[in-house]
C-alpha atoms as one frame of an Amber mdcrd trajectory, in Angstrom:
protein
 -38.808 -22.628   5.669 -42.058 -21.707   3.912 -44.763 -19.678   5.577 -48.013
 -21.518   6.407 -50.954 -19.153   6.733 -54.712 -19.187   6.722 -56.911 -16.508
   5.252 -57.688 -15.146   8.756 -54.028 -14.549   9.646 -52.687 -13.808   6.190
 -53.111 -10.016   6.335 -51.181  -9.683   9.601 -48.433 -12.175   8.844 -47.829
 -10.909   5.312 -46.631  -7.587   6.799 -44.108  -9.370   9.005 -42.643 -12.065
   6.761 -41.079 -11.571   3.338 -39.903 -15.138   2.654 -40.231 -16.334  -0.995
 -42.036 -19.610  -0.172 -45.673 -19.585   0.838 -48.165 -22.251   1.937 -51.679
 -20.864   1.759 -54.516 -22.754   3.471 -57.654 -21.258   2.002 -60.868 -21.229
   4.020 -63.008 -19.656   1.285 -62.643 -19.021  -2.453 -61.816 -15.444  -3.441
 -59.755 -14.669  -0.313 -56.266 -14.948  -1.740 -55.788 -11.417  -3.097 -56.691
  -9.793   0.242 -54.457 -12.179   2.186 -51.120 -11.596   0.474 -49.725  -8.060
   0.488 -46.459  -8.664  -1.344 -47.333 -11.155  -4.124 -44.382 -10.131  -6.299
 -41.924 -11.542  -3.737 -43.309 -15.098  -3.777 -41.388 -17.645  -5.844 -42.810
 -20.880  -4.405 -46.544 -21.235  -3.709 -48.601 -24.141  -2.406 -52.354 -23.765
  -2.032 -54.767 -26.059  -0.237 -58.491 -25.621   0.063 -61.010 -23.855  -2.186
 -60.043 -21.140  -4.666 -61.795 -19.600  -7.656 -61.012 -17.802 -10.905 -60.288
 -14.519  -9.097 -57.598 -16.210  -7.006 -55.966 -17.984  -9.937 -55.988 -14.952
 -12.210 -54.576 -12.799  -9.416 -51.681 -15.244  -9.030 -50.953 -15.272 -12.724
 -51.161 -11.474 -12.981 -49.299 -10.267  -9.872 -46.889 -13.016  -8.793 -44.255
 -12.187 -11.363 -41.459 -14.013  -9.509 -43.426 -17.233  -9.043 -41.601 -20.299
 -10.434 -43.271 -23.147  -8.550 -47.044 -23.557  -8.139 -48.545 -26.556  -6.340
 -52.335 -26.859  -6.645 -52.521 -30.565  -5.819 -54.485 -29.941  -2.598 -56.620
 -27.152  -4.016 -60.175 -27.287  -5.356 -61.596 -24.748  -7.791 -65.030 -23.283
  -7.023 -67.253 -21.507  -9.531 -67.041 -17.726  -9.769 -69.696 -15.095 -10.387
 -69.010 -11.418  -9.863 -66.915  -8.567 -11.191 -65.591  -9.263 -14.684 -62.198
 -10.915 -14.878 -60.531 -10.828 -18.281 -63.868  -9.746 -19.699 -65.962 -12.509
 -18.101 -68.145 -12.386 -15.012 -68.750 -16.099 -14.653 -66.348 -19.069 -14.493
 -67.169 -22.728 -14.068 -66.023 -24.805 -11.131 -63.110 -27.193 -11.487 -61.707
 -25.133 -14.369 -58.405 -23.300 -14.723 -59.440 -20.076 -16.495 -58.457 -19.191
 -20.026 -55.011 -17.571 -20.147 -54.690 -17.513 -16.350 -50.968 -18.345 -16.297
 -49.998 -17.561 -19.886 -46.520 -16.089 -20.251 -45.626 -16.522 -16.581 -42.264
 -17.571 -15.138 -43.805 -20.715 -13.625 -41.403 -23.584 -14.374 -43.070 -26.243
 -12.224 -46.832 -26.794 -11.928 -48.727 -29.466 -10.021 -52.366 -29.530 -11.083
 -55.388 -30.061  -8.799 -56.249 -33.688  -8.044 -60.012 -33.222  -8.328 -61.619
 -35.488 -10.988 -62.990 -33.869 -14.132 -60.545 -30.950 -14.121 -60.717 -28.699
 -17.178 -57.784 -26.578 -18.344 -58.874 -23.491 -20.255 -57.627 -22.243 -23.606
 -54.032 -20.952 -23.458 -54.064 -21.380 -19.669 -50.291 -21.921 -19.505 -49.343
 -20.851 -23.049 -45.830 -19.456 -23.313 -45.017 -20.174 -19.684 -41.618 -21.409
 -18.455 -42.711 -24.958 -17.543 -39.830 -27.456 -17.932 -41.489 -30.772 -17.080
 -45.190 -31.507 -17.020 -47.434 -34.345 -15.876 -51.099 -34.295 -16.879 -52.828
 -36.356 -14.147 -55.600 -38.841 -14.826 -58.026 -36.405 -13.163 -57.801 -34.010
 -16.130 -60.823 -34.418 -18.402 -60.269 -31.599 -20.893 -57.386 -29.534 -22.243
 -58.395 -26.362 -24.042 -56.977 -25.059 -27.274 -53.314 -24.153 -26.967 -53.307
 -24.676 -23.191 -49.557 -25.337 -23.102 -48.587 -24.103 -26.559 -45.361 -22.185
 -26.995 -43.818 -23.391 -23.738 -40.291 -23.033 -25.103 -38.569 -24.704 -22.130
 -40.871 -27.734 -21.802 -38.723 -30.843 -22.297 -40.657 -33.796 -20.897 -44.395
 -34.548 -20.892 -46.295 -37.352 -19.166 -49.924 -38.032 -20.108 -51.561 -40.125
 -17.376 -55.213 -40.109 -18.382 -57.703 -40.262 -21.230 -58.461 -36.560 -21.553
 -60.041 -34.712 -24.493 -58.150 -31.931 -26.255 -59.547 -29.190 -28.457 -56.259
 -28.940 -30.343 -52.840 -27.259 -30.353 -52.432 -28.299 -26.706 -48.624 -28.580
 -26.797 -47.856 -27.062 -30.192 -44.651 -25.110 -30.792 -42.979 -26.443 -27.647
 -39.584 -26.151 -29.267 -37.628 -28.025 -26.560 -40.061 -30.911 -26.036 -38.040
 -34.102 -26.406 -40.156 -36.919 -24.972 -43.759 -37.933 -24.361 -44.732 -40.741
 -22.007 -48.312 -41.941 -22.608 -49.838 -43.905 -19.730 -53.464 -44.354 -20.876
 -55.502 -44.524 -24.109 -55.734 -41.064 -25.636 -56.730 -39.376 -28.881 -54.161
 -36.890 -30.152 -56.142 -33.871 -31.349 -55.506 -31.482 -34.225 -52.024 -29.915
 -34.133 -51.454 -31.011 -30.524 -47.709 -31.418 -31.128 -47.220 -29.484 -34.340
 -43.920 -27.638 -34.511 -42.300 -29.633 -31.713 -39.125 -29.937 -33.753 -37.046
 -31.759 -31.109 -39.683 -34.362 -30.222 -37.938 -37.723 -30.487 -39.268 -40.220
 -27.924 -42.896 -41.371 -27.675 -43.213 -44.068 -25.029 -46.661 -45.688 -24.912
 -47.695 -44.480 -28.374 -49.355 -47.859 -28.976 -52.208 -46.616 -26.735 -53.095
 -43.760 -29.085 -56.622 -44.230 -30.459 -56.695 -41.469 -33.082 -54.316 -38.896
 -34.561 -55.784 -35.561 -35.616 -54.932 -33.205 -38.443 -51.421 -31.693 -38.229
 -50.910 -33.542 -34.936 -47.165 -34.078 -35.473 -46.566 -31.771 -38.425 -43.008
 -30.475 -38.488 -41.723 -32.906 -35.849 -38.455 -33.408 -37.700 -36.729 -35.409
 -34.946 -39.576 -37.923 -34.681 -38.304 -40.971 -36.581 -40.298 -43.846 -35.103
 -43.538 -44.539 -33.262 -45.281 -47.780 -32.295 -48.592 -48.178 -34.113 -51.134
 -49.760 -31.761 -54.153 -52.004 -32.172 -56.688 -49.326 -31.158 -55.688 -46.689
 -33.704 -58.670 -45.765 -35.906 -57.713 -42.711 -37.969 -54.720 -40.651 -39.066
 -55.808 -37.129 -39.930 -54.915 -34.696 -42.703 -51.223 -33.685 -42.638 -50.828
 -35.607 -39.377 -47.109 -36.239 -39.925 -46.428 -33.631 -42.614 -42.705 -32.889
 -42.821 -41.857 -35.139 -39.881 -38.841 -37.437 -39.593 -40.835 -40.699 -39.678
 -38.811 -43.502 -41.327 -41.376 -46.302 -41.451 -45.061 -46.976 -40.906 -45.470
 -50.577 -39.745 -49.157 -50.576 -38.865 -50.284 -54.057 -39.904 -51.500 -54.725
 -36.332 -53.694 -51.618 -36.339 -56.776 -53.575 -37.399 -59.107 -50.640 -36.697
 -57.226 -48.138 -38.852 -59.736 -47.419 -41.609 -58.742 -43.962 -42.819 -55.606
 -41.985 -43.603 -56.209 -38.329 -44.358 -55.013 -36.050 -47.117 -51.262 -35.240
 -47.203 -50.904 -37.302 -43.999 -47.245 -38.220 -44.587 -46.413 -35.729 -47.315
 -42.949 -34.260 -47.198 -41.595 -37.076 -45.008 -38.241 -37.155 -46.772 -36.903
 -40.028 -44.637 -39.885 -42.379 -45.037 -38.698 -45.707 -46.474 -41.460 -48.276
 -46.006 -45.206 -48.351 -45.341 -47.244 -51.397 -44.262 -50.944 -50.889 -43.630
 -53.648 -53.202 -42.251 -56.329 -54.760 -44.436 -58.897 -52.535 -42.700 -57.627
 -49.363 -44.364 -60.127 -48.478 -47.073 -59.529 -44.762 -47.588 -56.251 -42.937
 -48.191 -56.542 -39.250 -49.014 -54.931 -37.332 -51.833 -51.248 -36.576 -51.528
 -50.935 -38.871 -48.522 -47.361 -39.791 -49.464 -46.546 -36.834 -51.695 -42.852
 -35.997 -51.874 -41.602 -39.002 -49.897 -38.502 -39.166 -52.030 -36.943 -42.176
 -50.259 -40.101 -44.315 -50.117 -39.417 -47.642 -51.819 -42.135 -50.011 -50.620
 -45.810 -49.629 -49.823 -48.291 -52.468 -49.467 -51.689 -51.069 -50.411 -54.642
 -52.790 -48.659 -57.060 -54.599 -50.955 -59.999 -52.565 -49.593 -58.379 -49.408
 -50.908 -59.626 -49.417 -54.502 -58.692 -45.844 -55.412 -55.251 -44.298 -55.668
 -56.009 -40.658 -54.911 -54.684 -37.551 -56.642 -50.984 -36.849 -55.961 -50.783
 -39.846 -53.616 -47.252 -40.880 -54.655 -46.238 -37.779 -56.587 -42.466 -37.320
 -56.483 -41.794 -40.732 -54.934 -39.184 -41.596 -57.530 -37.913 -44.741 -55.753
 -41.313 -46.323 -55.077 -42.091 -49.775 -56.481 -45.199 -48.377 -58.145 -46.083
 -51.633 -59.880 -46.320 -53.455 -56.555 -48.713 -50.803 -55.250 -51.414 -51.582
 -57.831 -53.216 -54.698 -56.660 -55.964 -56.399 -58.655 -58.790 -54.389 -57.056
 -57.628 -50.910 -58.055 -60.404 -49.112 -59.940 -59.144 -45.555 -60.340 -55.790
 -43.765 -60.350 -55.922 -40.064 -59.534 -54.316 -37.052 -61.140 -50.509 -37.019
 -61.050 -50.609 -39.964 -58.638 -47.281 -41.448 -59.788 -45.716 -38.357 -61.317
 -41.931 -38.598 -61.626 -41.773 -42.167 -60.348 -38.656 -43.306 -62.208 -37.858
 -46.623 -60.547 -39.927 -49.164 -62.472 -39.441 -50.340 -66.037 -42.744 -52.229
 -66.074 -46.269 -52.020 -64.732 -49.379 -54.183 -64.703 -52.822 -52.777 -65.433
 -55.346 -54.199 -62.925 -58.312 -55.901 -64.578 -60.635 -53.744 -62.456 -59.124
 -50.404 -63.554 -61.674 -48.045 -65.124 -60.025 -44.615 -65.076 -56.628 -42.891
 -64.937 -56.783 -39.138 -64.331 -54.736 -36.271 -65.748 -50.974 -36.842 -65.707
 -51.309 -39.958 -63.556 -48.085 -41.492 -64.922 -46.324 -38.313 -66.016 -42.535
 -38.481 -65.935 -42.234 -42.274 -65.458 -39.250 -42.214 -67.795 -37.973 -45.720
 -66.977 -41.198 -47.398 -68.118 -40.601 -49.918 -70.911 -43.400 -52.500 -70.592
 -47.075 -52.393 -69.671 -48.986 -55.629 -69.109 -52.735 -55.507 -69.696 -53.362
 -59.251 -69.965 -56.732 -60.241 -68.583 -58.138 -56.728 -69.033 -61.646 -56.897
 -70.526 -62.294 -53.145 -70.853 -60.026 -50.275 -71.826 -59.607 -47.832 -68.959
 -60.568 -44.261 -69.766 -57.757 -41.728 -69.557 -57.618 -38.077 -68.545 -55.403
 -35.535 -70.230 -51.725 -36.316 -70.889 -51.618 -39.343 -68.625 -48.215 -40.355
 -70.038 -46.698 -36.900 -70.434 -42.903 -37.003 -70.792 -42.871 -40.608 -72.081
 -42.384 -41.902 -75.615 -45.190 -44.498 -75.950 -43.804 -45.772 -79.244 -40.808
 -47.118 -77.303 -42.984 -48.892 -74.702 -44.509 -52.338 -75.248 -48.154 -52.733
 -74.268 -49.065 -56.419 -73.984 -52.791 -57.140 -74.399 -55.025 -60.105 -75.158
 -55.846 -60.712 -78.819 -59.523 -60.006 -78.173 -58.693 -56.540 -76.771 -56.056
 -55.482 -79.306 -58.407 -53.513 -81.559 -60.015 -51.754 -78.603 -56.629 -50.533
 -77.372 -55.536 -49.552 -80.879 -58.631 -47.385 -81.230 -58.433 -45.731 -77.801
 -56.820 -42.271 -77.524 -53.392 -42.357 -75.842 -53.402 -46.172 -75.589 -52.993
 -46.540 -79.344 -49.698 -44.650 -79.197 -47.976 -47.603 -77.506 -46.211 -50.488
 -79.223 -49.143 -52.871 -78.818 -48.361 -56.584 -78.846 -50.690 -59.572 -78.660
 -47.934 -62.128 -78.103 -49.016 -64.574 -75.441 -45.896 -64.580 -73.306 -47.653
 -67.096 -71.149 -47.026 -70.798 -70.855 -47.101 -73.667 -68.450 -43.767 -75.304
 -69.032 -42.118 -73.476 -71.894 -42.542 -70.424 -74.062 -40.829 -69.193 -77.209
 -40.544 -65.623 -78.440 -38.744 -65.188 -81.766 -35.588 -67.236 -81.405 -35.545
 -67.041 -77.590 -37.187 -69.749 -75.523 -37.732 -70.300 -71.799 -38.876 -73.397
 -69.940 -38.953 -74.928 -66.496 -37.452 -78.267 -65.575 -38.784 -78.748 -62.092
 -37.819 -75.516 -60.333 -34.911 -74.707 -62.648 -35.635 -72.140 -65.347 -33.601
 -72.374 -68.547 -33.505 -69.608 -71.139 -31.884 -70.088 -74.571 -31.396 -68.009
 -77.711 -30.696 -69.445 -81.146 -30.512 -66.031 -82.758 -29.272 -62.761 -81.319
 -26.891 -62.920 -78.386 -28.383 -62.644 -74.921 -26.849 -60.198 -72.449 -28.662
 -61.017 -69.195 -31.828 -62.615 -67.827 -33.880 -61.068 -65.027 -36.656 -62.899
 -63.182 -39.559 -61.039 -61.539 -42.512 -62.022 -59.400 -45.959 -61.276 -60.790
 -46.113 -58.106 -58.665 -42.968 -56.754 -60.274 -40.361 -57.519 -57.597 -37.053
 -58.673 -59.024 -36.153 -62.159 -57.792 -32.885 -62.875 -59.559 -30.556 -61.820
 -62.361 -28.483 -64.379 -64.279 -25.599 -63.922 -66.675 -25.510 -65.928 -69.889
 -23.011 -68.486 -71.126 -23.119 -69.687 -74.727 -26.455 -67.949 -75.168 -27.998
 -69.887 -72.286 -28.884 -68.958 -68.709 -30.347 -70.885 -65.773 -32.133 -69.634
 -62.657 -32.928 -71.727 -59.581 -36.371 -70.759 -58.218 -36.434 -73.299 -55.380
 -36.533 -70.532 -52.777 -39.800 -69.128 -54.177 -43.377 -70.358 -53.796 -44.650
 -68.323 -56.747 -46.475 -70.046 -59.579 -46.274 -67.287 -62.188 -43.042 -65.499
 -63.132 -42.050 -62.686 -65.473 -38.861 -63.409 -67.448 -37.061 -60.420 -68.979
 -34.321 -61.322 -71.479 -32.066 -58.419 -72.459 -30.245 -58.842 -75.774 -26.866
 -57.318 -76.579 -28.497 -55.066 -79.172 -30.584 -53.461 -76.404 -33.875 -55.176
 -77.267 -35.883 -57.238 -74.782 -37.846 -60.470 -74.864 -40.414 -60.749 -72.079
 -42.269 -63.903 -70.973 -45.007 -64.480 -68.448 -44.328 -68.086 -67.475 -46.062
 -70.551 -65.180 -43.952 -73.022 -63.257 -45.428 -76.543 -63.305
């Protein structure tokens, strides 16, 4: 049975009892130290009534055996007096900086007074196993619970403000349960390598820089409607597999390197509201295959998709893209074709370096030749790549540095019902596409949508192939005819 004492009787009773559980009913702040004569023997402490910084720091410093601390019925008064940890003044309703850092406390119940502030590193490196942040907490200082190696479960009940690193490096943290709208601050959960479950994540309003960096077990979160920003390196090196944020209509900005190094990331869907995506945002996402870039995002930043060798890079570049940054698509080896947006004005150094599968570039409808930085196409052989341009732009491309190195063609490749290229022809009869060759033997016919997604592949019989497009609503198609000698005939064809 625990002892129940008041400040008036504490001195007498503490000499008689040596039990490990203690209920302390405080009558005045600052009385705790003089009331307990054997603090090192207490393992379970419950305090009610007013205390101050001197009481709390005394507990953290002298009660070395304490594992359970219940402050739910306590209130924290301001302190002014002899310096404690170098300070002579402490605010009311505040757990002092570092007060319980490194302690053996495994269970803490925080005060229920509204507006509670938890100081920097207040519980850093302590032995807490399960933690609930009540709705009464207004502020969590920097690193307040960082390095709590045994913390496994965290419940966030209110809309507090954090100054960052609040729960960083909690190596055993497995789950977070979010009960109210909250902004995740810089590095709040960085280094939580076992973090896997994030219930209530749809209530997150903002995600700060490095917030979940290194969270390798975190594979999935629910992107909510109130999310506004994702900060620099927010999910760097995490285990995220997909970003399906089309419902996050307020998400306007994704920071630099936000998802870089996410080696398991497969698919990204962003809302139309997203207008800014920082450099390297998806750098080194080696499994990323699909990303739908919002139309408001007119710039592909430096290094944005560098190393994403499986990405459908052609589908990324919508008609409003104006600039492509340095090394943006470096080593993207998936696509054999790309379309140049009519709005494109500049491609920076090495933007398309190492795109070794590239065989065709479509620049139809382009009215100005985009300026190029240094060695945009490094590692490619432009002479082996067809560049299809309008007749009126042919001379401009042939005179432009780097562009003129391509195999420039002015062939139309565009028709309404049929199109012929050499001795190969293609035409629609209703929704059935027929391709024929009266010369070289055809090997296979591939049909693509205008954004470069392959729709179908057909084998040939007697130098003829048919493709049923009834399942597609597209109007314009790209037809790629591969000949047995390795050459290609490419058509851009409109279905009537």
